[in-house]
Amino acid sequence: MNIFAAVAEWFLDPSQWSGPAGIPARLAEHLGYAALTLLIAAAVALPVGLYVGHTGKGRIAVVSVASALRALPTLGLLTLFVIVMGLGLMPPIWALVILTIPPLLAGAYSGIAAVDRTLVDAARAMGMTEWQVLAKVELPNALPVLLGGVRAAVLQVIATVAVVAYINLGGLGRFLIDGLAVSDPVRMFGGAILIALLALVVDGLLAVAQKYAVSPGLADRRHRQRRETPTVGAVQGGI
Amino acid sequence: MEWLLANLPDVLELTWLHWLQCVLPLLLGLVLSLPLGYVAWRLRPIRGAILSVSSVLYTIPSLALFVLLPFVLGTRILDPLNLIVALTIYAVALLVRSVVDALESIDDGVRQAAVAMGYRPLRRFFGVDLPLALPVLFAGLRVVSVSNISLASVGALIGVRNLGTLFTDGLLRFFVTEIVIGIVLTLLLAVVMDLIIVAVERVLTPWLRAGAKQPPAGTGAGFAARPHAGERPDPAEAAVLP
């Protein structure tokens, strides 16, 4: 039978849509791991990025740490954490957190650093405190770049969580790994389609969110510029 | 250390395979993205289409792409070719945008001067546009190189032999040393590749070192392509910007 027909049948099989190994359950696991990772990574990366962007202190350290972390092989880090810290939920999550920090950090830092310095000086001259400068001037102006970093981070997490199935966790990657183990190409193909679809849908949603979250003043100014907005994929780094 | 010495031939072979699996896609990606980027740059109407297709391709997670490709290409699932094609797709997706940004960054006055001096389109592209686009293009190459080297190890999950094999094997045998050696070698490979790319860039762009401390207009604007940036970062820094 044609593989595509077989995969369509796999998707239509009602047993795929229920139970702990069904598609909804795996999807929920996938999103759950991703959300947990993002929360921890954001709690670390965003404050550091904002601080460095605002004060300019530790700029070189942040840039070099972010690029060094980017070169780390996903699979190597995952297996290392599992062997050193044991099986279970948290070891792979910590590995994922380390991989998620660079895009968030770079987004926060470069977003703030790219804000026109005259705007910041004007804000100070008007008597704003440092906190007000950060919250009312730098953050809104940095939002497009910062959200770009968030989008890159989210995509990377969704891609990396697929690999986590290899070390005995759930998520949509299970279909691939289990399918490979029992040489079931239909299940692998179906799982791969699900993961790809999830990434595309989430990216689309984030693109829309990014559009709405950006202050209208900036959106307008961007519109008039000829250069297109950067896609975030641009520097996703190791998936 | 003893393990490394005992298994040196194997480890070296895996490193060599890993390097090949990353360099081939990098070169293929460059060769493919130059004409694509040029077309996207010249023909504004299809630029949007080319750039969106490339960003959609880039969005597909690596493991999924590795698994989908055999069905599309008709290759065996364990064929290293799948990995090479997948990494080439990522390279093209990233580099097309770099090429467009790089060509866009060139001062129009320079181009008009070339036309006024009698350069024909093809010669102008290779003699004027391409050289001036190199700094931004190389910033893109460096990003692709780092991300490919780190991505390739995921290929070990679908049975492709490279440094990632040290991770799957190390996990199987619960052997930390092997995994650490794999990580160190991967990082080393990324650094060496980066140095090679930077060296090639220095050779190809002698005018950047010659006099001007000021980089040419748009250097590093590639990825950074900030909507309203006050200052442009240098290419090395741009490489880590989202």
Short mmCIF file of C-alpha atoms in Angstrom, two decimals:
data_model
loop_
_atom_site.label_atom_id
_atom_site.label_comp_id
_atom_site.label_asym_id
_atom_site.label_seq_id
_atom_site.Cartn_x
_atom_site.Cartn_y
_atom_site.Cartn_z
CA MET A 1 0.00 0.00 0.00
CA ASN A 2 1.09 3.51 -0.69
CA ILE A 3 2.78 5.06 2.32
CA PHE A 4 0.72 8.24 2.13
CA ALA A 5 -2.54 6.31 2.16
CA ALA A 6 -1.24 4.28 5.08
CA VAL A 7 -0.37 7.43 7.00
CA ALA A 8 -3.79 8.91 6.29
CA GLU A 9 -5.34 5.74 7.64
CA TRP A 10 -3.09 5.97 10.72
CA PHE A 11 -4.38 9.47 11.37
CA LEU A 12 -8.00 8.41 10.92
CA ASP A 13 -7.73 5.42 13.23
CA PRO A 14 -9.79 6.37 16.31
CA SER A 15 -7.43 4.50 18.64
CA GLN A 16 -4.78 7.12 17.83
CA TRP A 17 -6.93 9.79 19.36
CA SER A 18 -7.39 8.45 22.88
CA GLY A 19 -5.46 6.90 25.73
CA PRO A 20 -2.04 7.71 27.22
CA ALA A 21 -0.23 6.88 23.95
CA GLY A 22 -2.72 8.70 21.73
CA ILE A 23 -2.05 11.87 19.80
CA PRO A 24 -3.83 14.27 22.21
CA ALA A 25 -1.95 12.90 25.23
CA ARG A 26 1.41 13.08 23.42
CA LEU A 27 0.65 16.58 22.22
CA ALA A 28 -0.18 17.68 25.78
CA GLU A 29 3.09 16.18 27.04
CA HIS A 30 5.01 17.91 24.28
CA LEU A 31 3.50 21.30 25.06
CA GLY A 32 3.88 20.73 28.80
CA TYR A 33 7.63 20.07 28.58
CA ALA A 34 8.01 23.03 26.25
CA ALA A 35 6.13 25.38 28.59
CA LEU A 36 8.08 24.26 31.66
CA THR A 37 11.38 24.75 29.83
CA LEU A 38 10.42 28.17 28.54
CA LEU A 39 9.29 29.37 31.96
CA ILE A 40 12.57 28.43 33.63
CA ALA A 41 14.69 29.73 30.76
CA ALA A 42 12.80 33.02 30.60
CA ALA A 43 13.13 33.50 34.35
CA VAL A 44 16.91 33.31 33.94
CA ALA A 45 17.52 34.88 30.54
CA LEU A 46 15.14 37.84 30.44
CA PRO A 47 16.30 39.63 33.63
CA VAL A 48 19.95 39.11 32.70
CA GLY A 49 19.35 40.28 29.12
CA LEU A 50 17.44 43.36 30.23
CA TYR A 51 20.08 44.21 32.82
CA VAL A 52 22.95 43.88 30.38
CA GLY A 53 21.08 45.75 27.67
CA HIS A 54 20.18 48.57 30.04
CA THR A 55 23.50 49.02 31.78
CA GLY A 56 25.83 47.83 29.05
CA LYS A 57 27.75 45.86 31.67
CA GLY A 58 28.90 42.39 30.74
CA ARG A 59 28.04 42.84 27.08
CA ILE A 60 30.95 40.82 25.78
CA ALA A 61 30.39 38.07 28.32
CA VAL A 62 26.74 37.71 27.29
CA VAL A 63 27.49 37.65 23.57
CA SER A 64 30.21 35.06 23.94
CA VAL A 65 28.28 32.86 26.37
CA ALA A 66 25.24 32.97 24.11
CA SER A 67 27.22 31.92 21.04
CA ALA A 68 29.16 29.23 22.91
CA LEU A 69 25.92 27.71 24.24
CA ARG A 70 24.54 27.73 20.72
CA ALA A 71 27.25 25.40 19.50
CA LEU A 72 26.42 22.78 22.15
CA PRO A 73 24.99 19.64 20.57
CA THR A 74 21.43 19.07 21.76
CA LEU A 75 21.68 15.32 21.89
CA GLY A 76 25.01 15.39 23.72
CA LEU A 77 23.67 17.67 26.42
CA LEU A 78 20.51 15.59 26.87
CA THR A 79 22.38 12.30 27.21
CA LEU A 80 24.96 13.86 29.53
CA PHE A 81 22.30 15.22 31.89
CA VAL A 82 20.47 11.91 31.96
CA ILE A 83 23.60 9.96 32.84
CA VAL A 84 24.79 12.41 35.46
CA MET A 85 21.43 13.25 37.06
CA GLY A 86 19.46 10.09 36.33
CA LEU A 87 16.24 9.47 34.47
CA GLY A 88 13.04 11.34 35.18
CA LEU A 89 11.54 14.60 34.07
CA MET A 90 13.96 17.23 35.31
CA PRO A 91 17.36 16.21 33.86
CA PRO A 92 16.25 16.59 30.24
CA ILE A 93 14.35 19.74 31.14
CA TRP A 94 17.52 21.32 32.53
CA ALA A 95 19.35 20.40 29.34
CA LEU A 96 16.56 22.01 27.32
CA VAL A 97 16.72 25.13 29.51
CA ILE A 98 20.42 25.56 28.73
CA LEU A 99 19.69 25.30 25.02
CA THR A 100 16.81 27.78 25.25
CA ILE A 101 18.68 30.51 27.07
CA PRO A 102 20.79 31.83 24.14
CA PRO A 103 17.97 33.03 21.87
CA LEU A 104 16.07 34.58 24.79
CA LEU A 105 19.18 36.25 26.15
CA ALA A 106 20.28 37.55 22.76
CA GLY A 107 16.76 38.83 22.04
CA ALA A 108 16.44 40.71 25.33
CA TYR A 109 19.94 42.08 25.25
CA SER A 110 20.10 43.14 21.63
CA GLY A 111 16.55 44.51 21.71
CA ILE A 112 17.40 46.87 24.55
CA ALA A 113 20.86 47.68 23.22
CA ALA A 114 19.42 48.65 19.83
CA VAL A 115 17.05 51.27 21.25
CA ASP A 116 18.06 54.69 20.01
CA ARG A 117 20.27 56.22 22.73
CA THR A 118 18.81 59.68 22.16
CA LEU A 119 15.40 58.35 23.21
CA VAL A 120 16.88 57.01 26.42
CA ASP A 121 18.70 60.25 27.12
CA ALA A 122 15.54 62.22 26.45
CA ALA A 123 13.67 60.02 28.91
CA ARG A 124 16.32 60.62 31.57
CA ALA A 125 16.31 64.35 30.88
CA MET A 126 12.57 64.35 31.48
CA GLY A 127 13.27 63.03 34.94
CA MET A 128 12.38 59.36 34.55
CA THR A 129 13.99 56.98 37.00
CA GLU A 130 16.07 54.11 35.65
CA TRP A 131 13.15 51.74 36.20
CA GLN A 132 10.83 54.02 34.27
CA VAL A 133 13.36 54.32 31.46
CA LEU A 134 13.53 50.55 31.25
CA ALA A 135 9.81 49.88 31.56
CA LYS A 136 8.36 52.78 29.59
CA VAL A 137 10.97 53.53 26.95
CA GLU A 138 13.42 50.72 26.40
CA LEU A 139 11.08 47.76 26.79
CA PRO A 140 8.36 48.97 24.38
CA ASN A 141 10.99 49.93 21.82
CA ALA A 142 12.83 46.65 22.22
CA LEU A 143 9.67 44.56 21.96
CA PRO A 144 9.92 43.60 18.25
CA VAL A 145 13.44 42.22 18.66
CA LEU A 146 12.71 40.72 22.07
CA LEU A 147 9.64 38.89 20.78
CA GLY A 148 11.74 37.72 17.86
CA GLY A 149 14.02 36.07 20.38
CA VAL A 150 11.06 34.53 22.19
CA ARG A 151 9.72 33.14 18.93
CA ALA A 152 13.07 31.61 18.07
CA ALA A 153 13.28 30.12 21.55
CA VAL A 154 9.79 28.62 21.40
CA LEU A 155 10.47 27.01 18.04
CA GLN A 156 13.73 25.63 19.24
CA VAL A 157 12.11 24.14 22.33
CA ILE A 158 9.37 22.49 20.29
CA ALA A 159 11.96 20.98 17.99
CA THR A 160 14.20 19.83 20.82
CA VAL A 161 11.40 18.31 22.87
CA ALA A 162 10.93 15.88 19.97
CA VAL A 163 14.40 14.53 20.73
CA VAL A 164 13.54 14.00 24.41
CA ALA A 165 11.50 10.91 23.54
CA TYR A 166 14.80 9.17 22.97
CA ILE A 167 15.54 9.29 26.68
CA ASN A 168 12.29 7.76 27.86
CA LEU A 169 10.08 10.79 28.09
CA GLY A 170 6.84 11.28 26.19
CA GLY A 171 5.90 13.93 23.68
CA LEU A 172 5.29 13.64 19.97
CA GLY A 173 8.84 12.37 19.45
CA ARG A 174 7.68 9.02 20.87
CA PHE A 175 5.97 8.20 17.56
CA LEU A 176 9.30 8.64 15.76
CA ILE A 177 11.47 6.78 18.23
CA ASP A 178 9.03 3.92 18.80
CA GLY A 179 8.29 3.72 15.10
CA LEU A 180 12.00 3.46 14.38
CA ALA A 181 12.48 0.82 17.08
CA VAL A 182 9.87 -1.49 15.59
CA SER A 183 10.52 -0.40 11.98
CA ASP A 184 7.06 1.04 11.51
CA PRO A 185 7.53 3.73 8.85
CA VAL A 186 3.87 4.74 9.00
CA ARG A 187 4.08 5.71 12.64
CA MET A 188 7.37 7.56 12.07
CA PHE A 189 5.96 9.46 9.13
CA GLY A 190 2.80 10.34 11.05
CA GLY A 191 4.82 11.52 14.05
CA ALA A 192 7.12 13.62 11.89
CA ILE A 193 4.12 15.27 10.25
CA LEU A 194 2.62 16.04 13.66
CA ILE A 195 5.85 17.62 14.92
CA ALA A 196 6.30 19.68 11.77
CA LEU A 197 2.68 20.83 11.88
CA LEU A 198 2.96 21.78 15.55
CA ALA A 199 6.04 23.89 14.83
CA LEU A 200 4.39 25.63 11.88
CA VAL A 201 1.14 26.33 13.74
CA VAL A 202 2.90 27.67 16.83
CA ASP A 203 5.18 29.82 14.67
CA GLY A 204 2.16 31.22 12.85
CA LEU A 205 0.38 32.03 16.12
CA LEU A 206 3.47 33.72 17.49
CA ALA A 207 3.85 35.76 14.33
CA VAL A 208 0.31 37.05 14.79
CA ALA A 209 0.90 37.70 18.49
CA GLN A 210 4.08 39.55 17.64
CA LYS A 211 2.18 41.81 15.30
CA TYR A 212 -0.42 42.71 17.91
CA ALA A 213 1.96 43.08 20.83
CA VAL A 214 4.10 45.71 19.18
CA SER A 215 3.20 49.30 19.94
CA PRO A 216 1.26 50.89 17.05
CA GLY A 217 3.75 53.73 16.81
CA LEU A 218 6.58 51.33 16.12
CA ALA A 219 4.54 49.16 13.82
CA ASP A 220 3.73 52.18 11.74
CA ARG A 221 7.31 53.31 11.56
CA ARG A 222 8.41 49.88 10.55
CA HIS A 223 5.85 49.84 7.83
CA ARG A 224 7.27 52.85 6.16
CA GLN A 225 10.73 51.38 6.07
CA ARG A 226 11.64 49.44 3.01
CA ARG A 227 13.50 46.71 4.81
CA GLU A 228 11.37 43.79 5.81
CA THR A 229 11.12 42.70 9.38
CA PRO A 230 13.58 40.01 10.28
CA THR A 231 12.33 36.52 10.42
CA VAL A 232 13.08 34.96 13.48
CA GLY A 233 14.28 31.81 12.04
CA ALA A 234 17.29 33.74 11.06
CA VAL A 235 19.36 32.71 13.95
CA GLN A 236 17.68 29.83 15.57
CA GLY A 237 20.81 27.82 16.12
CA GLY A 238 20.89 24.17 17.02
CA ILE A 239 17.52 22.57 16.95
CA MET B 1 41.54 9.66 28.29
CA GLU B 2 42.43 5.99 28.12
CA TRP B 3 39.16 5.34 26.40
CA LEU B 4 39.92 8.06 23.88
CA LEU B 5 43.35 6.61 23.12
CA ALA B 6 41.99 3.10 22.83
CA ASN B 7 39.26 4.19 20.45
CA LEU B 8 41.14 6.91 18.63
CA PRO B 9 40.69 5.55 15.08
CA ASP B 10 36.94 5.22 15.61
CA VAL B 11 36.59 8.66 17.13
CA LEU B 12 38.64 10.24 14.37
CA GLU B 13 36.52 8.52 11.76
CA LEU B 14 33.32 9.81 13.39
CA THR B 15 34.78 13.32 13.56
CA TRP B 16 35.71 13.14 9.90
CA LEU B 17 32.19 11.93 8.98
CA HIS B 18 30.64 14.67 11.09
CA TRP B 19 32.79 17.27 9.41
CA LEU B 20 31.88 15.99 5.95
CA GLN B 21 28.18 15.93 6.82
CA CYS B 22 28.39 19.60 7.79
CA VAL B 23 30.72 20.95 5.13
CA LEU B 24 28.91 19.42 2.17
CA PRO B 25 25.55 21.02 3.09
CA LEU B 26 27.32 24.32 3.75
CA LEU B 27 28.88 24.37 0.28
CA LEU B 28 25.77 23.01 -1.45
CA GLY B 29 23.66 25.54 0.44
CA LEU B 30 25.90 28.38 -0.65
CA VAL B 31 25.86 27.30 -4.29
CA LEU B 32 22.06 27.00 -4.29
CA SER B 33 21.27 30.11 -2.29
CA LEU B 34 23.36 32.51 -4.39
CA PRO B 35 21.18 32.28 -7.52
CA LEU B 36 18.01 31.98 -5.44
CA GLY B 37 18.93 35.00 -3.35
CA TYR B 38 19.90 36.94 -6.46
CA VAL B 39 16.55 36.19 -8.09
CA ALA B 40 14.71 37.10 -4.90
CA TRP B 41 16.63 40.35 -4.73
CA ARG B 42 16.09 41.34 -8.35
CA LEU B 43 12.46 40.31 -8.69
CA ARG B 44 10.64 41.95 -5.85
CA PRO B 45 7.28 40.25 -6.54
CA ILE B 46 8.64 36.77 -5.85
CA ARG B 47 10.94 37.82 -3.05
CA GLY B 48 8.19 37.45 -0.48
CA ALA B 49 7.38 33.97 -1.75
CA ILE B 50 11.00 32.78 -1.69
CA LEU B 51 11.62 34.19 1.75
CA SER B 52 8.45 32.74 3.23
CA VAL B 53 9.10 29.29 1.80
CA SER B 54 12.58 29.37 3.23
CA SER B 55 11.38 30.43 6.66
CA VAL B 56 8.71 27.70 6.64
CA LEU B 57 11.39 25.13 5.76
CA TYR B 58 13.57 26.44 8.53
CA THR B 59 10.71 26.07 10.98
CA ILE B 60 10.41 22.31 10.46
CA PRO B 61 12.16 20.59 13.38
CA SER B 62 15.28 18.66 12.42
CA LEU B 63 14.23 15.26 13.69
CA ALA B 64 10.94 15.50 11.78
CA LEU B 65 12.76 16.55 8.61
CA PHE B 66 15.25 13.69 8.91
CA VAL B 67 12.35 11.26 9.10
CA LEU B 68 10.20 12.87 6.39
CA LEU B 69 12.94 13.10 3.77
CA PRO B 70 13.39 9.37 3.06
CA PHE B 71 9.74 9.22 2.03
CA VAL B 72 10.10 12.25 -0.19
CA LEU B 73 13.46 11.27 -1.70
CA GLY B 74 12.86 7.54 -1.82
CA THR B 75 16.07 6.89 0.10
CA ARG B 76 16.52 4.34 2.86
CA ILE B 77 15.76 5.69 6.31
CA LEU B 78 19.32 5.10 7.57
CA ASP B 79 20.94 6.71 4.55
CA PRO B 80 23.33 9.57 5.50
CA LEU B 81 22.06 11.31 2.39
CA ASN B 82 18.89 12.25 4.32
CA LEU B 83 20.96 14.14 6.84
CA ILE B 84 22.94 15.92 4.15
CA VAL B 85 19.82 16.95 2.26
CA ALA B 86 18.14 18.14 5.48
CA LEU B 87 21.12 20.23 6.53
CA THR B 88 21.36 21.63 3.00
CA ILE B 89 17.73 22.69 3.23
CA TYR B 90 18.43 24.52 6.49
CA ALA B 91 21.54 26.09 4.99
CA VAL B 92 19.64 27.34 1.94
CA ALA B 93 16.78 28.62 4.09
CA LEU B 94 19.15 30.73 6.15
CA LEU B 95 21.53 31.79 3.41
CA VAL B 96 18.90 32.96 0.91
CA ARG B 97 17.93 35.62 3.41
CA SER B 98 21.59 36.47 4.01
CA VAL B 99 22.16 36.85 0.28
CA VAL B 100 19.16 39.15 -0.10
CA ASP B 101 20.17 41.21 2.94
CA ALA B 102 23.76 41.30 1.76
CA LEU B 103 22.88 42.51 -1.74
CA GLU B 104 20.43 44.97 -0.24
CA SER B 105 23.13 46.40 1.99
CA ILE B 106 25.27 47.60 -0.92
CA ASP B 107 25.41 51.31 -1.49
CA ASP B 108 23.44 52.10 -4.62
CA GLY B 109 25.99 54.74 -5.61
CA VAL B 110 28.66 52.06 -5.97
CA ARG B 111 26.42 50.06 -8.21
CA GLN B 112 25.58 53.06 -10.36
CA ALA B 113 29.26 53.92 -10.63
CA ALA B 114 29.92 50.41 -11.89
CA VAL B 115 27.18 50.75 -14.49
CA ALA B 116 28.56 54.14 -15.53
CA MET B 117 31.99 52.55 -15.97
CA GLY B 118 30.45 50.13 -18.43
CA TYR B 119 30.05 46.99 -16.28
CA ARG B 120 27.55 44.60 -17.78
CA PRO B 121 25.08 42.92 -15.40
CA LEU B 122 26.88 39.59 -15.07
CA ARG B 123 30.31 41.14 -14.61
CA ARG B 124 28.87 43.69 -12.24
CA PHE B 125 27.40 40.93 -10.11
CA PHE B 126 30.68 39.05 -9.79
CA GLY B 127 32.95 42.09 -9.82
CA VAL B 128 31.05 44.53 -7.65
CA ASP B 129 27.89 43.22 -5.98
CA LEU B 130 29.18 39.87 -4.78
CA PRO B 131 32.45 41.09 -3.24
CA LEU B 132 30.67 43.88 -1.40
CA ALA B 133 28.06 41.43 -0.17
CA LEU B 134 30.67 39.11 1.31
CA PRO B 135 30.79 40.40 4.91
CA VAL B 136 27.06 39.90 5.45
CA LEU B 137 27.14 36.62 3.56
CA PHE B 138 29.97 35.31 5.70
CA ALA B 139 28.14 36.24 8.86
CA GLY B 140 25.34 34.00 7.55
CA LEU B 141 27.77 31.19 6.74
CA ARG B 142 29.13 31.26 10.28
CA VAL B 143 25.65 30.87 11.75
CA VAL B 144 24.82 28.01 9.39
CA SER B 145 28.09 26.27 10.19
CA VAL B 146 27.56 26.37 13.95
CA SER B 147 23.94 25.29 13.77
CA ASN B 148 24.65 22.47 11.29
CA ILE B 149 27.44 21.05 13.41
CA SER B 150 25.17 20.96 16.42
CA LEU B 151 22.16 19.63 14.44
CA ALA B 152 24.04 16.86 12.68
CA SER B 153 24.45 14.91 15.91
CA VAL B 154 20.66 14.46 16.09
CA GLY B 155 21.11 12.37 12.95
CA ALA B 156 22.59 9.66 15.18
CA LEU B 157 19.04 8.95 16.40
CA ILE B 158 18.12 7.77 12.92
CA GLY B 159 21.30 5.75 12.66
CA VAL B 160 23.61 8.11 10.78
CA ARG B 161 27.19 7.68 11.94
CA ASN B 162 28.85 10.88 13.20
CA LEU B 163 29.88 12.40 16.52
CA GLY B 164 26.27 11.97 17.65
CA THR B 165 26.96 8.24 17.68
CA LEU B 166 29.12 8.85 20.75
CA PHE B 167 26.04 10.22 22.52
CA THR B 168 23.68 7.37 21.66
CA ASP B 169 26.39 4.81 22.37
CA GLY B 170 27.38 6.55 25.61
CA LEU B 171 23.79 6.56 26.82
CA LEU B 172 23.38 2.91 25.94
CA ARG B 173 26.43 1.96 27.98
CA PHE B 174 25.92 4.65 30.63
CA PHE B 175 29.40 5.93 29.94
CA VAL B 176 29.92 9.63 30.70
CA THR B 177 33.42 9.91 29.25
CA GLU B 178 32.25 9.04 25.78
CA ILE B 179 29.51 11.68 25.88
CA VAL B 180 31.81 14.36 27.22
CA ILE B 181 34.36 13.59 24.51
CA GLY B 182 31.57 13.84 21.93
CA ILE B 183 30.49 17.25 23.24
CA VAL B 184 34.06 18.56 23.37
CA LEU B 185 34.81 17.37 19.85
CA THR B 186 31.58 18.90 18.54
CA LEU B 187 32.46 22.25 20.10
CA LEU B 188 36.01 21.97 18.81
CA LEU B 189 34.74 21.23 15.33
CA ALA B 190 32.45 24.27 15.49
CA VAL B 191 35.32 26.51 16.58
CA VAL B 192 37.68 25.17 13.91
CA MET B 193 35.05 25.62 11.20
CA ASP B 194 34.39 29.15 12.41
CA LEU B 195 38.10 29.97 12.26
CA ILE B 196 38.32 28.54 8.75
CA ILE B 197 35.36 30.61 7.60
CA VAL B 198 36.77 33.76 9.17
CA ALA B 199 40.16 33.08 7.55
CA VAL B 200 38.56 32.60 4.13
CA GLU B 201 36.61 35.82 4.62
CA ARG B 202 39.79 37.72 5.48
CA VAL B 203 41.48 36.43 2.34
CA LEU B 204 38.49 37.30 0.17
CA THR B 205 37.94 40.79 1.57
CA PRO B 206 41.42 42.36 1.79
CA TRP B 207 40.02 45.87 1.46
CA LEU B 208 38.35 45.59 4.85
CA ARG B 209 41.74 45.24 6.53
CA ALA B 210 43.64 47.58 4.23
CA GLY B 211 42.57 50.95 5.43
CA ALA B 212 39.10 51.47 6.59
CA LYS B 213 38.44 50.82 10.24
CA GLN B 214 34.88 51.64 9.34
CA PRO B 215 33.11 48.57 8.00
CA PRO B 216 31.20 49.06 4.74
CA ALA B 217 27.61 50.14 4.94
CA GLY B 218 25.33 47.46 6.25
CA THR B 219 27.97 45.12 7.58
CA GLY B 220 26.31 42.81 9.97
CA ALA B 221 22.89 44.07 9.11
CA GLY B 222 22.17 40.59 7.82
CA PHE B 223 20.45 38.86 10.59
CA ALA B 224 20.20 41.71 12.82
CA ALA B 225 18.05 43.47 10.26
CA ARG B 226 16.59 45.39 13.08
CA PRO B 227 13.51 47.38 12.33
CA HIS B 228 14.89 50.64 13.61
CA ALA B 229 18.28 50.00 14.98
CA GLY B 230 20.30 52.93 16.18
CA GLU B 231 23.63 51.23 15.75
CA ARG B 232 24.71 48.32 13.66
CA PRO B 233 26.47 45.47 15.39
CA ASP B 234 29.64 43.99 14.00
CA PRO B 235 29.18 40.73 12.10
CA ALA B 236 30.55 38.57 14.88
CA GLU B 237 28.00 39.99 17.23
CA ALA B 238 25.26 39.89 14.63
CA ALA B 239 25.79 36.17 14.48
CA VAL B 240 24.14 35.73 17.84
CA LEU B 241 21.32 38.19 17.43
CA PRO B 242 17.83 36.83 16.79
#
